[in-house]
Amino acid sequence: MKLFQISNGVKQFNPENPALFAKERGNGASNEKSFTLVELLVSIFIIILMSGIIFANYRQSGQQFALQRSANKLAQDIRRAQQMAMGAKECAAPPASCPDGVPAGGYGVYINKSQDDRYFIYADSNTAPGKRSYTSGEEIEEIPLEEGVYIKDFIPSSANFSINFMPPDPTVDIKDAAGTDKNNVDIIIALRTDPSKIKTIKVNKAGLILVE
């Protein structure tokens, strides 16, 4: 028995078989529900995918900002050491050997690749006129880089550098690990997760300090 009959070219419900009609409607509802479930799963997948992309971009942006902030902070701290020397700032212990409270050789910043997550402000307290570079024990402040940022390299190459400012001008001394005077130094910091992402802090004997 047919569920539908054709009358005047129009498909109409056949009242002689209502059970078959109900079954057909039930199948249609089931198919409709199945289609809705597929849509829901696709939507959930898209949401998860987009969330992952957004999170990855957010994390990468956060690391880039950390790198930029660390570069700016290092440049700022080098300028701070310069200002401390110009102002003949008295140093407090440690070190305790500053004559009249003012370090003989001024103040400086010491950066070492073997301690690649930090750097130091020091007071050059060696006997006048000072060594005009860092000596172990002269640290007055330890400054950490932001998490995930490290000291990658120097140009010219060296294991470490000290950038010293001797009052009153102040006179700038840039010395490598061998104690050799240099006219300038590029301090390169990078992301541990992507060492190709770098910032460079440039310092020269004229006292110019800039970030690239």
PDB file of C-alpha atoms in Angstrom:
ATOM      1  CA  MET A   1       0.000   0.000   0.000  1.00  0.00           C
ATOM      2  CA  LYS A   2       1.361   3.398  -0.923  1.00  0.00           C
ATOM      3  CA  LEU A   3       1.924   6.065   1.666  1.00  0.00           C
ATOM      4  CA  PHE A   4       1.220   8.860  -0.801  1.00  0.00           C
ATOM      5  CA  GLN A   5      -1.088   9.154  -3.748  1.00  0.00           C
ATOM      6  CA  ILE A   6      -0.915  11.507  -6.663  1.00  0.00           C
ATOM      7  CA  SER A   7      -3.918  13.694  -7.280  1.00  0.00           C
ATOM      8  CA  ASN A   8      -3.896  16.315 -10.005  1.00  0.00           C
ATOM      9  CA  GLY A   9      -0.091  16.182 -10.040  1.00  0.00           C
ATOM     10  CA  VAL A  10       0.144  16.861  -6.279  1.00  0.00           C
ATOM     11  CA  LYS A  11       1.629  14.358  -3.817  1.00  0.00           C
ATOM     12  CA  GLN A  12      -0.847  13.832  -0.969  1.00  0.00           C
ATOM     13  CA  PHE A  13      -0.929  11.766   2.242  1.00  0.00           C
ATOM     14  CA  ASN A  14      -2.682   8.394   1.843  1.00  0.00           C
ATOM     15  CA  PRO A  15      -4.971   8.023   4.894  1.00  0.00           C
ATOM     16  CA  GLU A  16      -5.164   4.238   4.358  1.00  0.00           C
ATOM     17  CA  ASN A  17      -1.608   3.793   5.743  1.00  0.00           C
ATOM     18  CA  PRO A  18      -1.077   6.237   8.679  1.00  0.00           C
ATOM     19  CA  ALA A  19       1.464   3.914  10.399  1.00  0.00           C
ATOM     20  CA  LEU A  20       3.801   4.059   7.432  1.00  0.00           C
ATOM     21  CA  PHE A  21       3.401   7.817   7.353  1.00  0.00           C
ATOM     22  CA  ALA A  22       4.313   8.069  11.054  1.00  0.00           C
ATOM     23  CA  LYS A  23       7.402   5.886  10.478  1.00  0.00           C
ATOM     24  CA  GLU A  24       8.485   8.097   7.615  1.00  0.00           C
ATOM     25  CA  ARG A  25       8.092  11.172   9.795  1.00  0.00           C
ATOM     26  CA  GLY A  26      10.088   9.516  12.559  1.00  0.00           C
ATOM     27  CA  ASN A  27      12.959   8.763  10.207  1.00  0.00           C
ATOM     28  CA  GLY A  28      12.955  12.389   9.093  1.00  0.00           C
ATOM     29  CA  ALA A  29      13.126  13.618  12.685  1.00  0.00           C
ATOM     30  CA  SER A  30      16.011  11.231  13.418  1.00  0.00           C
ATOM     31  CA  ASN A  31      17.932  12.460  10.391  1.00  0.00           C
ATOM     32  CA  GLU A  32      17.288  16.026  11.478  1.00  0.00           C
ATOM     33  CA  LYS A  33      18.655  15.282  14.960  1.00  0.00           C
ATOM     34  CA  SER A  34      21.732  13.579  13.506  1.00  0.00           C
ATOM     35  CA  PHE A  35      22.445  16.564  11.326  1.00  0.00           C
ATOM     36  CA  THR A  36      22.141  18.875  14.331  1.00  0.00           C
ATOM     37  CA  LEU A  37      24.632  16.745  16.301  1.00  0.00           C
ATOM     38  CA  VAL A  38      27.148  16.929  13.445  1.00  0.00           C
ATOM     39  CA  GLU A  39      26.751  20.693  13.383  1.00  0.00           C
ATOM     40  CA  LEU A  40      27.357  20.831  17.132  1.00  0.00           C
ATOM     41  CA  LEU A  41      30.526  18.735  16.886  1.00  0.00           C
ATOM     42  CA  VAL A  42      31.860  20.873  14.036  1.00  0.00           C
ATOM     43  CA  SER A  43      31.142  24.031  16.037  1.00  0.00           C
ATOM     44  CA  ILE A  44      32.941  22.651  19.090  1.00  0.00           C
ATOM     45  CA  PHE A  45      35.947  21.705  16.946  1.00  0.00           C
ATOM     46  CA  ILE A  46      36.108  25.196  15.426  1.00  0.00           C
ATOM     47  CA  ILE A  47      35.888  26.818  18.867  1.00  0.00           C
ATOM     48  CA  ILE A  48      38.688  24.611  20.224  1.00  0.00           C
ATOM     49  CA  LEU A  49      40.849  25.289  17.155  1.00  0.00           C
ATOM     50  CA  MET A  50      40.340  29.051  17.341  1.00  0.00           C
ATOM     51  CA  SER A  51      41.008  29.053  21.094  1.00  0.00           C
ATOM     52  CA  GLY A  52      44.295  27.221  20.505  1.00  0.00           C
ATOM     53  CA  ILE A  53      45.361  29.711  17.832  1.00  0.00           C
ATOM     54  CA  ILE A  54      44.449  32.692  20.018  1.00  0.00           C
ATOM     55  CA  PHE A  55      46.279  31.221  23.029  1.00  0.00           C
ATOM     56  CA  ALA A  56      49.407  30.511  20.963  1.00  0.00           C
ATOM     57  CA  ASN A  57      49.415  34.048  19.557  1.00  0.00           C
ATOM     58  CA  TYR A  58      48.813  35.504  23.025  1.00  0.00           C
ATOM     59  CA  ARG A  59      51.730  33.536  24.472  1.00  0.00           C
ATOM     60  CA  GLN A  60      54.032  34.540  21.623  1.00  0.00           C
ATOM     61  CA  SER A  61      53.042  38.186  22.014  1.00  0.00           C
ATOM     62  CA  GLY A  62      53.664  37.940  25.756  1.00  0.00           C
ATOM     63  CA  GLN A  63      57.180  36.631  25.170  1.00  0.00           C
ATOM     64  CA  GLN A  64      57.908  39.386  22.667  1.00  0.00           C
ATOM     65  CA  PHE A  65      56.764  41.988  25.186  1.00  0.00           C
ATOM     66  CA  ALA A  66      58.979  40.365  27.856  1.00  0.00           C
ATOM     67  CA  LEU A  67      61.956  40.613  25.492  1.00  0.00           C
ATOM     68  CA  GLN A  68      61.238  44.273  24.755  1.00  0.00           C
ATOM     69  CA  ARG A  69      60.772  45.099  28.437  1.00  0.00           C
ATOM     70  CA  SER A  70      64.031  43.349  29.361  1.00  0.00           C
ATOM     71  CA  ALA A  71      65.946  45.290  26.701  1.00  0.00           C
ATOM     72  CA  ASN A  72      64.484  48.591  27.881  1.00  0.00           C
ATOM     73  CA  LYS A  73      65.196  47.732  31.523  1.00  0.00           C
ATOM     74  CA  LEU A  74      68.839  46.852  30.803  1.00  0.00           C
ATOM     75  CA  ALA A  75      69.338  50.108  28.898  1.00  0.00           C
ATOM     76  CA  GLN A  76      67.641  51.990  31.730  1.00  0.00           C
ATOM     77  CA  ASP A  77      69.894  50.372  34.353  1.00  0.00           C
ATOM     78  CA  ILE A  78      73.027  51.242  32.358  1.00  0.00           C
ATOM     79  CA  ARG A  79      71.812  54.855  32.298  1.00  0.00           C
ATOM     80  CA  ARG A  80      71.124  54.621  36.036  1.00  0.00           C
ATOM     81  CA  ALA A  81      74.728  53.562  36.720  1.00  0.00           C
ATOM     82  CA  GLN A  82      75.837  56.494  34.564  1.00  0.00           C
ATOM     83  CA  GLN A  83      73.713  58.904  36.607  1.00  0.00           C
ATOM     84  CA  MET A  84      74.968  57.425  39.898  1.00  0.00           C
ATOM     85  CA  ALA A  85      78.534  58.168  38.798  1.00  0.00           C
ATOM     86  CA  MET A  86      77.690  61.694  37.639  1.00  0.00           C
ATOM     87  CA  GLY A  87      75.993  62.394  40.960  1.00  0.00           C
ATOM     88  CA  ALA A  88      78.885  60.925  43.011  1.00  0.00           C
ATOM     89  CA  LYS A  89      76.371  58.722  44.780  1.00  0.00           C
ATOM     90  CA  GLU A  90      77.616  57.202  48.024  1.00  0.00           C
ATOM     91  CA  CYS A  91      77.596  53.417  48.074  1.00  0.00           C
ATOM     92  CA  ALA A  92      76.303  51.318  50.943  1.00  0.00           C
ATOM     93  CA  ALA A  93      77.731  47.955  52.021  1.00  0.00           C
ATOM     94  CA  PRO A  94      78.428  45.762  50.212  1.00  0.00           C
ATOM     95  CA  PRO A  95      81.035  46.779  49.234  1.00  0.00           C
ATOM     96  CA  ALA A  96      82.143  48.484  52.431  1.00  0.00           C
ATOM     97  CA  SER A  97      85.495  49.743  51.137  1.00  0.00           C
ATOM     98  CA  CYS A  98      84.316  52.902  49.337  1.00  0.00           C
ATOM     99  CA  PRO A  99      86.480  55.818  50.597  1.00  0.00           C
ATOM    100  CA  ASP A 100      84.194  58.558  51.914  1.00  0.00           C
ATOM    101  CA  GLY A 101      81.272  56.461  50.694  1.00  0.00           C
ATOM    102  CA  VAL A 102      81.953  57.216  47.018  1.00  0.00           C
ATOM    103  CA  PRO A 103      83.479  54.394  44.904  1.00  0.00           C
ATOM    104  CA  ALA A 104      86.913  55.353  43.580  1.00  0.00           C
ATOM    105  CA  GLY A 105      86.203  54.096  40.074  1.00  0.00           C
ATOM    106  CA  GLY A 106      82.536  55.041  39.865  1.00  0.00           C
ATOM    107  CA  TYR A 107      79.664  52.721  39.009  1.00  0.00           C
ATOM    108  CA  GLY A 108      79.028  50.244  36.248  1.00  0.00           C
ATOM    109  CA  VAL A 109      77.047  47.323  34.885  1.00  0.00           C
ATOM    110  CA  TYR A 110      78.541  43.840  34.634  1.00  0.00           C
ATOM    111  CA  ILE A 111      77.059  41.261  32.231  1.00  0.00           C
ATOM    112  CA  ASN A 112      78.252  37.665  31.970  1.00  0.00           C
ATOM    113  CA  LYS A 113      77.042  34.964  29.546  1.00  0.00           C
ATOM    114  CA  SER A 114      77.628  32.289  32.183  1.00  0.00           C
ATOM    115  CA  GLN A 115      74.958  34.048  34.274  1.00  0.00           C
ATOM    116  CA  ASP A 116      72.711  34.618  31.311  1.00  0.00           C
ATOM    117  CA  ASP A 117      69.482  35.335  33.198  1.00  0.00           C
ATOM    118  CA  ARG A 118      70.749  38.343  35.168  1.00  0.00           C
ATOM    119  CA  TYR A 119      73.224  41.230  35.330  1.00  0.00           C
ATOM    120  CA  PHE A 120      74.731  43.380  38.082  1.00  0.00           C
ATOM    121  CA  ILE A 121      75.215  47.004  39.015  1.00  0.00           C
ATOM    122  CA  TYR A 122      78.536  47.364  40.817  1.00  0.00           C
ATOM    123  CA  ALA A 123      80.542  50.017  42.655  1.00  0.00           C
ATOM    124  CA  ASP A 124      84.199  50.080  41.559  1.00  0.00           C
ATOM    125  CA  SER A 125      85.666  50.316  45.040  1.00  0.00           C
ATOM    126  CA  ASN A 126      89.268  49.450  44.132  1.00  0.00           C
ATOM    127  CA  THR A 127      91.951  51.861  45.371  1.00  0.00           C
ATOM    128  CA  ALA A 128      91.859  55.241  43.594  1.00  0.00           C
ATOM    129  CA  PRO A 129      91.574  55.801  40.724  1.00  0.00           C
ATOM    130  CA  GLY A 130      89.785  52.455  40.680  1.00  0.00           C
ATOM    131  CA  LYS A 131      90.138  49.558  38.329  1.00  0.00           C
ATOM    132  CA  ARG A 132      87.390  51.054  36.134  1.00  0.00           C
ATOM    133  CA  SER A 133      85.861  47.617  35.607  1.00  0.00           C
ATOM    134  CA  TYR A 134      84.083  44.919  37.603  1.00  0.00           C
ATOM    135  CA  THR A 135      85.826  42.894  40.325  1.00  0.00           C
ATOM    136  CA  SER A 136      84.125  40.006  42.116  1.00  0.00           C
ATOM    137  CA  GLY A 137      82.462  41.205  45.311  1.00  0.00           C
ATOM    138  CA  GLU A 138      81.682  44.719  44.048  1.00  0.00           C
ATOM    139  CA  GLU A 139      78.049  43.952  43.244  1.00  0.00           C
ATOM    140  CA  ILE A 140      75.531  46.280  44.862  1.00  0.00           C
ATOM    141  CA  GLU A 141      72.462  45.114  42.946  1.00  0.00           C
ATOM    142  CA  GLU A 142      71.511  41.942  41.074  1.00  0.00           C
ATOM    143  CA  ILE A 143      68.856  42.414  38.401  1.00  0.00           C
ATOM    144  CA  PRO A 144      67.090  39.418  36.808  1.00  0.00           C
ATOM    145  CA  LEU A 145      65.921  39.381  33.214  1.00  0.00           C
ATOM    146  CA  GLU A 146      62.295  38.471  32.636  1.00  0.00           C
ATOM    147  CA  GLU A 147      61.431  34.778  32.507  1.00  0.00           C
ATOM    148  CA  GLY A 148      62.332  33.194  29.169  1.00  0.00           C
ATOM    149  CA  VAL A 149      64.813  35.941  28.230  1.00  0.00           C
ATOM    150  CA  TYR A 150      68.579  35.395  28.284  1.00  0.00           C
ATOM    151  CA  ILE A 151      71.878  37.067  27.383  1.00  0.00           C
ATOM    152  CA  LYS A 152      72.742  35.498  24.041  1.00  0.00           C
ATOM    153  CA  ASP A 153      75.948  37.173  22.894  1.00  0.00           C
ATOM    154  CA  PHE A 154      78.160  40.234  22.695  1.00  0.00           C
ATOM    155  CA  ILE A 155      79.649  42.075  19.743  1.00  0.00           C
ATOM    156  CA  PRO A 156      82.653  42.092  19.831  1.00  0.00           C
ATOM    157  CA  SER A 157      82.657  38.549  21.170  1.00  0.00           C
ATOM    158  CA  SER A 158      83.584  37.978  24.812  1.00  0.00           C
ATOM    159  CA  ALA A 159      82.481  35.894  27.789  1.00  0.00           C
ATOM    160  CA  ASN A 160      81.555  39.043  29.712  1.00  0.00           C
ATOM    161  CA  PHE A 161      81.664  42.826  29.651  1.00  0.00           C
ATOM    162  CA  SER A 162      81.781  45.600  32.208  1.00  0.00           C
ATOM    163  CA  ILE A 163      80.520  49.062  31.333  1.00  0.00           C
ATOM    164  CA  ASN A 164      82.025  51.513  33.805  1.00  0.00           C
ATOM    165  CA  PHE A 165      81.251  55.180  34.468  1.00  0.00           C
ATOM    166  CA  MET A 166      83.876  57.114  36.414  1.00  0.00           C
ATOM    167  CA  PRO A 167      82.970  60.548  37.825  1.00  0.00           C
ATOM    168  CA  PRO A 168      82.836  63.401  37.402  1.00  0.00           C
ATOM    169  CA  ASP A 169      82.195  63.527  33.611  1.00  0.00           C
ATOM    170  CA  PRO A 170      81.667  60.492  33.750  1.00  0.00           C
ATOM    171  CA  THR A 171      84.391  58.738  31.747  1.00  0.00           C
ATOM    172  CA  VAL A 172      83.099  55.593  30.024  1.00  0.00           C
ATOM    173  CA  ASP A 173      85.173  52.404  30.048  1.00  0.00           C
ATOM    174  CA  ILE A 174      83.967  49.323  28.180  1.00  0.00           C
ATOM    175  CA  LYS A 175      86.095  46.260  28.959  1.00  0.00           C
ATOM    176  CA  ASP A 176      85.829  42.657  27.830  1.00  0.00           C
ATOM    177  CA  ALA A 177      86.721  39.518  29.798  1.00  0.00           C
ATOM    178  CA  ALA A 178      90.443  40.031  29.102  1.00  0.00           C
ATOM    179  CA  GLY A 179      90.301  43.600  30.418  1.00  0.00           C
ATOM    180  CA  THR A 180      90.761  45.035  26.924  1.00  0.00           C
ATOM    181  CA  ASP A 181      89.247  48.474  26.324  1.00  0.00           C
ATOM    182  CA  LYS A 182      86.608  48.607  23.592  1.00  0.00           C
ATOM    183  CA  ASN A 183      85.021  51.581  21.877  1.00  0.00           C
ATOM    184  CA  ASN A 184      81.573  50.024  21.949  1.00  0.00           C
ATOM    185  CA  VAL A 185      79.628  46.876  22.742  1.00  0.00           C
ATOM    186  CA  ASP A 186      76.393  45.356  21.469  1.00  0.00           C
ATOM    187  CA  ILE A 187      74.583  43.314  24.106  1.00  0.00           C
ATOM    188  CA  ILE A 188      72.263  40.799  22.445  1.00  0.00           C
ATOM    189  CA  ILE A 189      69.400  39.295  24.430  1.00  0.00           C
ATOM    190  CA  ALA A 190      66.977  36.684  23.079  1.00  0.00           C
ATOM    191  CA  LEU A 191      64.057  34.371  23.835  1.00  0.00           C
ATOM    192  CA  ARG A 192      64.966  30.875  25.011  1.00  0.00           C
ATOM    193  CA  THR A 193      62.018  29.441  23.079  1.00  0.00           C
ATOM    194  CA  ASP A 194      63.122  31.186  19.872  1.00  0.00           C
ATOM    195  CA  PRO A 195      66.724  32.473  19.886  1.00  0.00           C
ATOM    196  CA  SER A 196      66.136  34.152  16.522  1.00  0.00           C
ATOM    197  CA  LYS A 197      63.965  36.717  18.336  1.00  0.00           C
ATOM    198  CA  ILE A 198      66.497  39.223  19.657  1.00  0.00           C
ATOM    199  CA  LYS A 199      66.952  42.750  20.958  1.00  0.00           C
ATOM    200  CA  THR A 200      70.258  44.604  20.917  1.00  0.00           C
ATOM    201  CA  ILE A 201      71.404  47.170  23.475  1.00  0.00           C
ATOM    202  CA  LYS A 202      74.182  49.340  22.041  1.00  0.00           C
ATOM    203  CA  VAL A 203      76.642  51.239  24.251  1.00  0.00           C
ATOM    204  CA  ASN A 204      79.664  53.308  23.199  1.00  0.00           C
ATOM    205  CA  LYS A 205      82.426  55.301  24.890  1.00  0.00           C
ATOM    206  CA  ALA A 206      80.618  58.563  24.198  1.00  0.00           C
ATOM    207  CA  GLY A 207      77.922  57.391  26.613  1.00  0.00           C
ATOM    208  CA  LEU A 208      75.299  56.649  23.963  1.00  0.00           C
ATOM    209  CA  ILE A 209      72.885  53.911  25.058  1.00  0.00           C
ATOM    210  CA  LEU A 210      70.129  52.717  22.738  1.00  0.00           C
ATOM    211  CA  VAL A 211      67.913  49.701  22.025  1.00  0.00           C
ATOM    212  CA  GLU A 212      67.402  48.169  18.584  1.00  0.00           C
TER     213      GLU A 212
END
